[in-house]
Coordinates of N, CA, C and O in Angstrom, one line a residue:
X196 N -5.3 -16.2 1.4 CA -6.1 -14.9 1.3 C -5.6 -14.2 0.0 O -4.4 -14.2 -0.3
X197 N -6.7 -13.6 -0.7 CA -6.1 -13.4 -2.3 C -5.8 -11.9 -1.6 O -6.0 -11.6 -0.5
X198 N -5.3 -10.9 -3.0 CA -5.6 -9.3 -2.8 C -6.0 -8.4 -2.8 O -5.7 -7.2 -2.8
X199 N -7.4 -9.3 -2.9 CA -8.9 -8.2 -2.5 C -9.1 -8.5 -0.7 O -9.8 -7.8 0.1
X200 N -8.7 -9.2 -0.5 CA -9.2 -9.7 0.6 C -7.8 -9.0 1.4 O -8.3 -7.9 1.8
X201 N -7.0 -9.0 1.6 CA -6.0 -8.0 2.0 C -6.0 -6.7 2.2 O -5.6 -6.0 3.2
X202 N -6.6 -6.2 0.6 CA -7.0 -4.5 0.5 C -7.9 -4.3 1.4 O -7.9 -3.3 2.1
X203 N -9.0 -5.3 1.5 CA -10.0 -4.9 2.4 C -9.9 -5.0 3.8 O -10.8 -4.6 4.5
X204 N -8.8 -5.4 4.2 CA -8.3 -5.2 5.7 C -7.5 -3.7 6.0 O -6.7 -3.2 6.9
X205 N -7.9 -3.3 5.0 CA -7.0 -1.8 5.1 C -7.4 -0.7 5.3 O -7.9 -0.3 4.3
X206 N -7.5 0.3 6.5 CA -8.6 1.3 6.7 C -8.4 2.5 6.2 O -7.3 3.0 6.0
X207 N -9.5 3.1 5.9 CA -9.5 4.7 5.4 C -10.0 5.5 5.8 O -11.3 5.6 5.9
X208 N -8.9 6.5 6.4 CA -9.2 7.5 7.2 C -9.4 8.7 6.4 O -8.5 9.1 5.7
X209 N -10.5 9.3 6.5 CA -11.0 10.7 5.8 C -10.3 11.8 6.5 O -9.8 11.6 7.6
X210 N -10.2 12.5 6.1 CA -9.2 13.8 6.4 C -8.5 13.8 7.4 O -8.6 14.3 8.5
X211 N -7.3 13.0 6.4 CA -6.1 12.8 7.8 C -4.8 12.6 7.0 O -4.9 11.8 6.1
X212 N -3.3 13.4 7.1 CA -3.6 14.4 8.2 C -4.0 15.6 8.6 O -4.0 16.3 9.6
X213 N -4.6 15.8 7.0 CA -5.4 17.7 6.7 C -6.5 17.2 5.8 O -6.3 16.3 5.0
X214 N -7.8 18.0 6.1 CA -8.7 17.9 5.2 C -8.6 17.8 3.6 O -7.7 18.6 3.1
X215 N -9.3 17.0 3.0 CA -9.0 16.0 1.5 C -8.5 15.1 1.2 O -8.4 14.6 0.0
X216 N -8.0 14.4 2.8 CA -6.5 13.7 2.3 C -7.7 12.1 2.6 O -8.5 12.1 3.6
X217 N -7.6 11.2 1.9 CA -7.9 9.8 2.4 C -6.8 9.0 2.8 O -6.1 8.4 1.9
X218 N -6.4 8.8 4.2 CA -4.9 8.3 4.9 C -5.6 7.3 4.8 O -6.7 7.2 5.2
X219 N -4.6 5.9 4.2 CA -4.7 4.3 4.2 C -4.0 4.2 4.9 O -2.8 4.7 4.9
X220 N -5.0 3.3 6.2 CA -3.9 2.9 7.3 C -3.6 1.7 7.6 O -4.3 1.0 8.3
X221 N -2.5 1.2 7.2 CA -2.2 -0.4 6.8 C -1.8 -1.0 8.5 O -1.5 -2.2 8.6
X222 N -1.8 -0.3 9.4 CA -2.3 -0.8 10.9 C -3.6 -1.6 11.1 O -3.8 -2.2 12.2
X223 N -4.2 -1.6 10.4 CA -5.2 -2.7 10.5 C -4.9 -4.0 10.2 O -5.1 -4.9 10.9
X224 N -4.4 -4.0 8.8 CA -3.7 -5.0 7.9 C -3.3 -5.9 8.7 O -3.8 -6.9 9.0
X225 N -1.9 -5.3 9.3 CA -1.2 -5.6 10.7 C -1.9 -6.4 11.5 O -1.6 -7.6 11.6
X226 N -2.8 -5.9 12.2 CA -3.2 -6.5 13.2 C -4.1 -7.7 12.8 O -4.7 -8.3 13.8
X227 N -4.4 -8.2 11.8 CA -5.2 -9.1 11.1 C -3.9 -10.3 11.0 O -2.9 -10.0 10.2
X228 N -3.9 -11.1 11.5 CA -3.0 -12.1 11.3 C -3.0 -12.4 9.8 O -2.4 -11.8 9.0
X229 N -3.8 -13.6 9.7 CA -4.1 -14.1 8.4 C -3.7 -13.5 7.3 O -2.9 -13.9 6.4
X230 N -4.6 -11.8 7.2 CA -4.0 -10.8 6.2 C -2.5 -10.3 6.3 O -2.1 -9.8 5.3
X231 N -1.6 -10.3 7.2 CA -0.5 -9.5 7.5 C 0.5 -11.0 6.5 O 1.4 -11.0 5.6
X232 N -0.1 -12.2 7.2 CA 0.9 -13.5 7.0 C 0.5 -13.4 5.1 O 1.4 -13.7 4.2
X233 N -0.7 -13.1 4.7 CA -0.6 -13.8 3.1 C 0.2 -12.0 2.6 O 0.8 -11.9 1.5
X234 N 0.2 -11.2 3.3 CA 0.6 -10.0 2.6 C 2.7 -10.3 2.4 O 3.4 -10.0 1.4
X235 N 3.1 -10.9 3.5 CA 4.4 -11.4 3.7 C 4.6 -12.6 2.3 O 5.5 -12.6 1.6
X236 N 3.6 -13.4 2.3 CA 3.7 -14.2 1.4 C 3.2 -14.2 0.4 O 3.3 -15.3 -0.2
X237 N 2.5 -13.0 -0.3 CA 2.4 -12.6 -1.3 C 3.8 -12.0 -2.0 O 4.2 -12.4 -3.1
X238 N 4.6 -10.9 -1.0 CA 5.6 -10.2 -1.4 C 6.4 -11.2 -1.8 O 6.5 -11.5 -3.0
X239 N 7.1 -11.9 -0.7 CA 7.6 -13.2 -0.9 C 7.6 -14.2 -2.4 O 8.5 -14.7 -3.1
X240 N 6.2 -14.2 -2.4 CA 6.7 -15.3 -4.1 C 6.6 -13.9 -5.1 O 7.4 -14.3 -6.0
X241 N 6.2 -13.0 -5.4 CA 6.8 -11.9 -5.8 C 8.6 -11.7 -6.5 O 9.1 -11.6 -7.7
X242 N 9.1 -11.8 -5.1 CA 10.5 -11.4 -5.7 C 11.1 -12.5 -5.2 O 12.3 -12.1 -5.1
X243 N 11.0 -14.0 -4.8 CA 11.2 -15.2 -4.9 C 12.8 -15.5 -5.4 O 13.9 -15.8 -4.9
X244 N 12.2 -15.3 -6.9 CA 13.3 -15.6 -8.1 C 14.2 -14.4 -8.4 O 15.1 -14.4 -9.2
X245 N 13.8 -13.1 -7.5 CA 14.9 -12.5 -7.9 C 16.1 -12.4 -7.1 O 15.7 -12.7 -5.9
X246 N 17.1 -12.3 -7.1 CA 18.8 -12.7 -7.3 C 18.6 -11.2 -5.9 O 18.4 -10.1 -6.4
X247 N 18.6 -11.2 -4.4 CA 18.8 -10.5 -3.5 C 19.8 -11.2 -2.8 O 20.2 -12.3 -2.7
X248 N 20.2 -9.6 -2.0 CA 21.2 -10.1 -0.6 C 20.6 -9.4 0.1 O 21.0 -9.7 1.3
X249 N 19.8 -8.5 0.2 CA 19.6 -8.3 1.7 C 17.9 -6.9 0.8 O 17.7 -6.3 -0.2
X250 N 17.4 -7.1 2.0 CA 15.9 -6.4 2.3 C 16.3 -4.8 2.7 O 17.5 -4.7 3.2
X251 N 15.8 -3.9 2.6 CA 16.1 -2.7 3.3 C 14.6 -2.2 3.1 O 13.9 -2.1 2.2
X252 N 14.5 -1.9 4.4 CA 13.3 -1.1 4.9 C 13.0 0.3 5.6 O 13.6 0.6 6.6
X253 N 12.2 1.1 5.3 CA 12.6 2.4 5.5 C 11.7 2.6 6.9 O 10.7 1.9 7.2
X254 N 12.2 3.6 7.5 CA 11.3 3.1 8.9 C 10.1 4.1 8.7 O 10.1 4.6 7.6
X255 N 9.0 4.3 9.6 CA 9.2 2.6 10.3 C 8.1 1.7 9.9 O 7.8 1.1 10.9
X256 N 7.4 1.5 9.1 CA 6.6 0.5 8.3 C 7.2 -0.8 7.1 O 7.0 -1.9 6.8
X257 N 8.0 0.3 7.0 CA 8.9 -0.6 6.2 C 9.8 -1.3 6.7 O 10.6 -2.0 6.0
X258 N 9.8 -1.3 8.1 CA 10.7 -2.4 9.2 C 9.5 -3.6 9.0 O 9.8 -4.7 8.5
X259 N 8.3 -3.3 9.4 CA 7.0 -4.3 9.7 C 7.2 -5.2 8.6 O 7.6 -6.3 8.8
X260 N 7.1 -4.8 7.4 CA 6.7 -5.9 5.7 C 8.4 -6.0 6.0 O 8.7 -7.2 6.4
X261 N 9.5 -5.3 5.9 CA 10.7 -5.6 5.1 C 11.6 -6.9 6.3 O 12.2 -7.8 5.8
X262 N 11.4 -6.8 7.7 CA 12.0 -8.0 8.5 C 11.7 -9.4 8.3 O 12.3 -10.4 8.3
X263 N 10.3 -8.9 8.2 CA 9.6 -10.5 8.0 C 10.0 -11.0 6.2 O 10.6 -12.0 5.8
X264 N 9.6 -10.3 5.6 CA 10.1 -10.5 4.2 C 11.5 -11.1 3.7 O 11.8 -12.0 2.9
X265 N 12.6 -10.1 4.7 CA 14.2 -10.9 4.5 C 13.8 -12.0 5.0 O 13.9 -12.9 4.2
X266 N 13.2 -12.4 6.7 CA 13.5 -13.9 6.9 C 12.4 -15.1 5.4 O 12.8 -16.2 5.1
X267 N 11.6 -14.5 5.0 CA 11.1 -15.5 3.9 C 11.9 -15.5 2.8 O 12.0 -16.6 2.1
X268 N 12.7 -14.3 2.4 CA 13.7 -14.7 1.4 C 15.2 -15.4 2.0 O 16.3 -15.3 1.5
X269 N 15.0 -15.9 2.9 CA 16.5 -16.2 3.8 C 17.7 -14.7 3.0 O 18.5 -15.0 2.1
X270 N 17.5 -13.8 3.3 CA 18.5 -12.9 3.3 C 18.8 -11.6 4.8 O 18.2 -11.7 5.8
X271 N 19.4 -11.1 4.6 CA 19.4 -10.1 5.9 C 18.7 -8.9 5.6 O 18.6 -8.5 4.4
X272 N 18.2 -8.2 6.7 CA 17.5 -7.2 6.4 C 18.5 -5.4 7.3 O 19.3 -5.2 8.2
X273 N 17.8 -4.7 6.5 CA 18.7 -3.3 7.0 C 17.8 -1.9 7.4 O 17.1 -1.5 6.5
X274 N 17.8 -1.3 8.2 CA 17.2 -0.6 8.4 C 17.4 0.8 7.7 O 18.3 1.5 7.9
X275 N 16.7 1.0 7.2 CA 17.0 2.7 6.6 C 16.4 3.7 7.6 O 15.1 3.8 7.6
X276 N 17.1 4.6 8.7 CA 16.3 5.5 9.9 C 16.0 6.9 9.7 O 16.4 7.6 8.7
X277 N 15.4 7.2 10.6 CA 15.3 8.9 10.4 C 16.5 9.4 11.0 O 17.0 8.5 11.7
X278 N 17.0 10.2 11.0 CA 17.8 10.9 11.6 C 18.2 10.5 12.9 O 17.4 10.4 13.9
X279 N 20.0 10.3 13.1 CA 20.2 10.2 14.6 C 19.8 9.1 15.1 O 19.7 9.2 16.3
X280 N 19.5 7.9 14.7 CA 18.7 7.4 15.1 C 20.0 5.7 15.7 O 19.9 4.9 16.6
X281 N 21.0 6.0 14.7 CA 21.4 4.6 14.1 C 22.6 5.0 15.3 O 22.7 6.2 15.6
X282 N 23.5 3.8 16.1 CA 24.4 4.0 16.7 C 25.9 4.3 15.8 O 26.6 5.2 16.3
X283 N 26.2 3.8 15.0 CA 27.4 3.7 14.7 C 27.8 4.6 13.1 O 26.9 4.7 12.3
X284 N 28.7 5.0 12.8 CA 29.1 5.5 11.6 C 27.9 5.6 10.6 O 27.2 4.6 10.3
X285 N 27.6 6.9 10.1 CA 26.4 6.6 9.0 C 26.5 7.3 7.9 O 27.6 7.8 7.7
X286 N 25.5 7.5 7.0 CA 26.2 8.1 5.5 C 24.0 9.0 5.3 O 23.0 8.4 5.0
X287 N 24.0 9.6 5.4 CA 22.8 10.9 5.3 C 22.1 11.1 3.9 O 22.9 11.2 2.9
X288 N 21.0 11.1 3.7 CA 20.3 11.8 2.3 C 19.3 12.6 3.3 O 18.7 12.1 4.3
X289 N 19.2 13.9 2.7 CA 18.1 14.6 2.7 C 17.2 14.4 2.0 O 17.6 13.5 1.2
X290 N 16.0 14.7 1.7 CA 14.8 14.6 0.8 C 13.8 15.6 1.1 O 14.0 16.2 2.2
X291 N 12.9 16.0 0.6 CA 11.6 17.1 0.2 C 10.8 15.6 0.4 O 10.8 14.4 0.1
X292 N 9.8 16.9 1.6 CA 8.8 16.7 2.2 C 7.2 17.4 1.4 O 7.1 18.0 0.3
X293 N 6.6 17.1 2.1 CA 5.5 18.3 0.9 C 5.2 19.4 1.8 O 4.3 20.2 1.5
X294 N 6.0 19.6 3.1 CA 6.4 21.2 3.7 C 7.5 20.9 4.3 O 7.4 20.8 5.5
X295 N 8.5 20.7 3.7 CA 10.3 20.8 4.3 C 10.6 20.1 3.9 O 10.0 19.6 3.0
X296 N 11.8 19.5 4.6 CA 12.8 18.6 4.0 C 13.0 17.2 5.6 O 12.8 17.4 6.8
X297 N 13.5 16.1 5.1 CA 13.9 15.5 6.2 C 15.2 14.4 5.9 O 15.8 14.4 4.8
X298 N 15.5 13.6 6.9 CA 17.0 12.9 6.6 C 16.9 11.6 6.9 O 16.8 11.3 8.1
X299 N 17.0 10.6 5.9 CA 17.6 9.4 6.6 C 18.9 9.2 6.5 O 19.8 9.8 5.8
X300 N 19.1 7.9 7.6 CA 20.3 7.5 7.5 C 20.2 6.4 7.2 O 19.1 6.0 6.9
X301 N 21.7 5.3 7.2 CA 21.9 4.0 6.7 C 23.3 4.2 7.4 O 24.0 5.3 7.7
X302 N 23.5 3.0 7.8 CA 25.3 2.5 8.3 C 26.1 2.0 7.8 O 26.1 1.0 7.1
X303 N 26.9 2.8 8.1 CA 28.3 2.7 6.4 C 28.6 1.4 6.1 O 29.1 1.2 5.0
X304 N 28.5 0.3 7.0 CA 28.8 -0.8 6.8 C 27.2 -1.6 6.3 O 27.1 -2.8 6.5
X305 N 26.6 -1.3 6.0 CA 25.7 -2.3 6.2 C 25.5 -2.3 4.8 O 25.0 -3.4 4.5
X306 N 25.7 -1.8 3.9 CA 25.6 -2.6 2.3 C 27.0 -2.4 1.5 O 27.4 -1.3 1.1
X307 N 27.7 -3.7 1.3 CA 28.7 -3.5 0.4 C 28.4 -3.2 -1.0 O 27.2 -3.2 -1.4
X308 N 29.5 -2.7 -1.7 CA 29.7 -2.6 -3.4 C 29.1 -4.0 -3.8 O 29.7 -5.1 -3.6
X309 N 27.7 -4.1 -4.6 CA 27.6 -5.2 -5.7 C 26.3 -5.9 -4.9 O 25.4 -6.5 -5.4
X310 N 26.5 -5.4 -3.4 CA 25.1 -5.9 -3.1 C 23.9 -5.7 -3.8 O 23.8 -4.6 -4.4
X311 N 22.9 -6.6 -4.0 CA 21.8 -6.3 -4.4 C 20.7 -6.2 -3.9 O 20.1 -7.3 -3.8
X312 N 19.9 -4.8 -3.4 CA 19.2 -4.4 -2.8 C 18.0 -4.1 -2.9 O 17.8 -3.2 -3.6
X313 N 16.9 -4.7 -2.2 CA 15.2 -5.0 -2.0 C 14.7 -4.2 -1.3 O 14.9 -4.4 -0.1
X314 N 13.7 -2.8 -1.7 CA 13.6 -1.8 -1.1 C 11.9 -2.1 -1.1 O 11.2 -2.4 -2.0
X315 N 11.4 -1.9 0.8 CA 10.4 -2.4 1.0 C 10.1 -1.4 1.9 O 10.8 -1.0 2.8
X316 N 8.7 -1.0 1.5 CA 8.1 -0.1 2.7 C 6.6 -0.4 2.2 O 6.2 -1.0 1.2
X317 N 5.5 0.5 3.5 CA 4.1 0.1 3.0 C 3.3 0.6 2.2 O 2.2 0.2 2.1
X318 N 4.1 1.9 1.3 CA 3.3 2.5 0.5 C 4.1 3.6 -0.1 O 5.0 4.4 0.4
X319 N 3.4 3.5 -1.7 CA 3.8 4.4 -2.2 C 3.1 5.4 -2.6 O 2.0 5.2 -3.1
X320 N 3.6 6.7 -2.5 CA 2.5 7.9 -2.5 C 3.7 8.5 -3.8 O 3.7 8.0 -4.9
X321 N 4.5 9.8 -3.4 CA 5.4 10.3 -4.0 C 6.6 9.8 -4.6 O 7.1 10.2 -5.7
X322 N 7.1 8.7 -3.8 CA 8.2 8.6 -3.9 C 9.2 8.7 -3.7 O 10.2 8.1 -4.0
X323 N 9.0 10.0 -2.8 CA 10.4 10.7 -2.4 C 10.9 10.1 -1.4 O 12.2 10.0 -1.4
X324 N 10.3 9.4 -0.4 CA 10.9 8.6 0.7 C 12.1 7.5 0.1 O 13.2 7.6 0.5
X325 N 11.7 6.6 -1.0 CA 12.2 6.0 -1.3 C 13.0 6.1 -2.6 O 13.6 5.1 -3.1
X326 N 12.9 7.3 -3.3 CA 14.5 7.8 -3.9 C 15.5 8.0 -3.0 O 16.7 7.6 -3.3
X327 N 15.4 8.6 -1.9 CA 16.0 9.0 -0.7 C 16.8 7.4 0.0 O 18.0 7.1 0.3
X328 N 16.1 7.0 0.0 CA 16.3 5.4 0.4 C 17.0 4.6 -0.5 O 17.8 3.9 0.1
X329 N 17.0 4.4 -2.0 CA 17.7 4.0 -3.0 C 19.0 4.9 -3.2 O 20.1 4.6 -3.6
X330 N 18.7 6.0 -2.8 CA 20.1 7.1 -3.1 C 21.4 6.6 -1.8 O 22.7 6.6 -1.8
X331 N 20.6 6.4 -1.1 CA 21.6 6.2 0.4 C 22.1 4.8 0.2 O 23.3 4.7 0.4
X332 N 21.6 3.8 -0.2 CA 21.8 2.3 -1.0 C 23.3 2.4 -2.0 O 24.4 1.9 -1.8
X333 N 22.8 3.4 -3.2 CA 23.8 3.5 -4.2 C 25.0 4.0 -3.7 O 26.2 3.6 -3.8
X334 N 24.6 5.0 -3.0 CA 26.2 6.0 -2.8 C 27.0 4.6 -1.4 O 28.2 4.6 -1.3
X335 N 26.5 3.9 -0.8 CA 27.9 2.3 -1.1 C 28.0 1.5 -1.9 O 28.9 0.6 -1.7
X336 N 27.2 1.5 -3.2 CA 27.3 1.0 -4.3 C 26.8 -0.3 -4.4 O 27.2 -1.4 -4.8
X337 N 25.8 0.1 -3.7 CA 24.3 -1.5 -3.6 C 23.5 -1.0 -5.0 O 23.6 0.1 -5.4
X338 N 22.9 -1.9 -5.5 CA 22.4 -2.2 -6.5 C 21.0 -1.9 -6.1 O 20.5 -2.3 -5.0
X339 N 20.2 -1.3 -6.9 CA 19.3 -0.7 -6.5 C 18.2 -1.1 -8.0 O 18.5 -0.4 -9.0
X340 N 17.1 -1.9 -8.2 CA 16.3 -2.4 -9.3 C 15.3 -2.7 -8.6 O 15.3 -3.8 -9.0
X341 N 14.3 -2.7 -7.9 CA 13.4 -3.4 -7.5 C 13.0 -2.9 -5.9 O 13.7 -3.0 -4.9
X342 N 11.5 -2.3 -6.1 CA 10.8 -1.8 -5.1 C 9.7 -2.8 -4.5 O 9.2 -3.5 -5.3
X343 N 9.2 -3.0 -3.2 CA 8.2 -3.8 -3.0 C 7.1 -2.5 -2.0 O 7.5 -1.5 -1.3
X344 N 5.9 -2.8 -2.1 CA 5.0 -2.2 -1.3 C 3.4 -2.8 -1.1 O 2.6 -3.2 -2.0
X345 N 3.3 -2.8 0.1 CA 2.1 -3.1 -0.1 C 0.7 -2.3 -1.0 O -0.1 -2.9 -1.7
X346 N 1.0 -0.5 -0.6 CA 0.0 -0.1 -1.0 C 0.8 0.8 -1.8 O 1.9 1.2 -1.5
X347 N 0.0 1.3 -3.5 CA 0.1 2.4 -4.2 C -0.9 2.9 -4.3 O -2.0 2.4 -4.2
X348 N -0.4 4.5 -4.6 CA -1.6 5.4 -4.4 C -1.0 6.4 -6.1 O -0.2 7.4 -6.1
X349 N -1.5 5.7 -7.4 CA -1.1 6.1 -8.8 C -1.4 7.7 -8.8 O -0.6 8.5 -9.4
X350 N -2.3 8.1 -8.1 CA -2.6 9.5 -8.5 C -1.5 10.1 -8.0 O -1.2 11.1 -8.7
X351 N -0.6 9.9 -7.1 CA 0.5 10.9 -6.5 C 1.8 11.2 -7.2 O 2.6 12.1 -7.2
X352 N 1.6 9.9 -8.1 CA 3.2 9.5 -9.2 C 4.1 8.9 -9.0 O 4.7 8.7 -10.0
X353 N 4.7 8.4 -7.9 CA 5.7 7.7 -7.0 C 5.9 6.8 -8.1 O 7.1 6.7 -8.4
X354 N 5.0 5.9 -8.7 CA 5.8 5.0 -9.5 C 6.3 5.4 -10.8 O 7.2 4.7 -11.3
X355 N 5.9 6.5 -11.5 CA 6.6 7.3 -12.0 C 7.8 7.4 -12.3 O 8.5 7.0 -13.2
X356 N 8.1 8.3 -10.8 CA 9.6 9.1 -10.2 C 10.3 8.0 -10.0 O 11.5 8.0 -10.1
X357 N 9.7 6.9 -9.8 CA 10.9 5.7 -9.5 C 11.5 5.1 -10.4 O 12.7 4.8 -10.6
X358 N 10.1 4.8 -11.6 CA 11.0 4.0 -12.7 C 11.8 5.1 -13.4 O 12.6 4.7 -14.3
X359 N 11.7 6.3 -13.3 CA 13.0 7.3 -14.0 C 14.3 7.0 -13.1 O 15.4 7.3 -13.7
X360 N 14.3 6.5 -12.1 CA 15.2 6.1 -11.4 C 15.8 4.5 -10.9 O 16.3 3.9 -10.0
X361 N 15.4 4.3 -12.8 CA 15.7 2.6 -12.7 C 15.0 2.1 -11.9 O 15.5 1.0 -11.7
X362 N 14.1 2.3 -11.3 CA 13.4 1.0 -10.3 C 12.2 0.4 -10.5 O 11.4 1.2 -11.1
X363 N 11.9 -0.7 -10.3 CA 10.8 -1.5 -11.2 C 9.9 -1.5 -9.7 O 10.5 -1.9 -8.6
X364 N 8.4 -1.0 -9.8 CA 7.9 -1.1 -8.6 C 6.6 -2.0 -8.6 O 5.7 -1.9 -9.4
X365 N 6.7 -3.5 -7.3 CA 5.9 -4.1 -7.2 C 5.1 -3.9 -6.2 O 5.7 -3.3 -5.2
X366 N 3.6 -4.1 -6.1 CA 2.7 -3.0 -5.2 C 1.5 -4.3 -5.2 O 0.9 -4.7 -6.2
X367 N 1.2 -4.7 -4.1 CA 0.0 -5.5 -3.9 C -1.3 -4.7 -4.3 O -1.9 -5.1 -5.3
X368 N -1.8 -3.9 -3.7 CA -2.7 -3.2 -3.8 C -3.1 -1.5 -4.0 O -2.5 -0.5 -3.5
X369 N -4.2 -1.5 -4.8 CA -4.1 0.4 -5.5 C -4.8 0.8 -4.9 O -5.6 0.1 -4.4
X370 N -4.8 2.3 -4.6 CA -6.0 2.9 -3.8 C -6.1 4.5 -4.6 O -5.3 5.5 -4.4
X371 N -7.1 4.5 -5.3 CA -7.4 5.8 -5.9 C -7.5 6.9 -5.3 O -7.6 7.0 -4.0
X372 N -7.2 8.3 -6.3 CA -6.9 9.5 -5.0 C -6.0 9.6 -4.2 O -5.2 8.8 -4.5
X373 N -5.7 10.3 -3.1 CA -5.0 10.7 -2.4 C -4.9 10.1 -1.2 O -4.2 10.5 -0.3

């Protein structure tokens, strides 16, 4: 299945979750076998050749693409949560919302110094989720170069804000506007 055929398993919801907004809901995607397996294996020969130890996925979409993706890169995968979420020892970023602020976490053990870390979620809009996510990475001193997503949305800037933040972002598919 190429990446038109993927984008088009992808639905658009008109004013959601406030009027103007077109919400891409990559829960379709999902539920399309065929599309979810070539979207895994798209990502996959993507970052193939690049030099990873471990997947990190921001929840919770970025659990769906980033589990399956560590097991195709044979690496381990890590969950990045919202708040409270995680049992054991953890280490906090806040981040700006586009009305407040919110928190993930990561577990203090779960990325050593020198790790090199694969930051996978289903879309990028702003970015802010996943500065927040690369910042929680670095401060154990994981290596942080290289974003994966299924969906970008260029009008918002996210790929932008990221490569100011060293990060090279790979994106299956674009979707104009908001």
């Amino acid at each position: 299945m190429n990446l038109d055929q993927i984008k088009a398993t992808i639905t658009t919801v008109p004013d959601y979750p406030k009027p103007g907004i077109q919400f891409r809901d990559v829960t379709t995607l999902m539920q399309h076998d065929a599309a979810f397996k070539a979207c895994i294996h798209h990502l996959a020969a993507r970052f193939d050749d690049l030099k990873v130890d471990k997947v990190a996925g921001t929840e919770a979409r970025g659990f769906v693409f980033g589990a399956p993706l560590a097991m195709a890169l044979s690496v381990g995968f890590v969950p990045i949560r919202k708040a409270n979420k995680l049992p054991r020892a953890v280490i906090r970023q806040e981040y700006e919302l586009e009305y407040g602020k919110d928190m993930l976490e990561l577990h203090r053990d779960a990325v050593q110094p020198g790790d090199r870390i694969l930051l996978i979620d289903d879309l990028l809009a702003t970015g802010g989720t996943m500065l927040a996510t690369a910042a929680l990475v670095r401060q154990l001193g994981g290596v942080v170069e290289d974003a994966g997503f299924v969906v970008d949305l260029p009008a918002l800037g996210g790929r932008a804000r990221l490569q100011e933040a060293g990060i090279r972002c790979h994106t299956l598919c674009q979707f104009e506007g908001d």
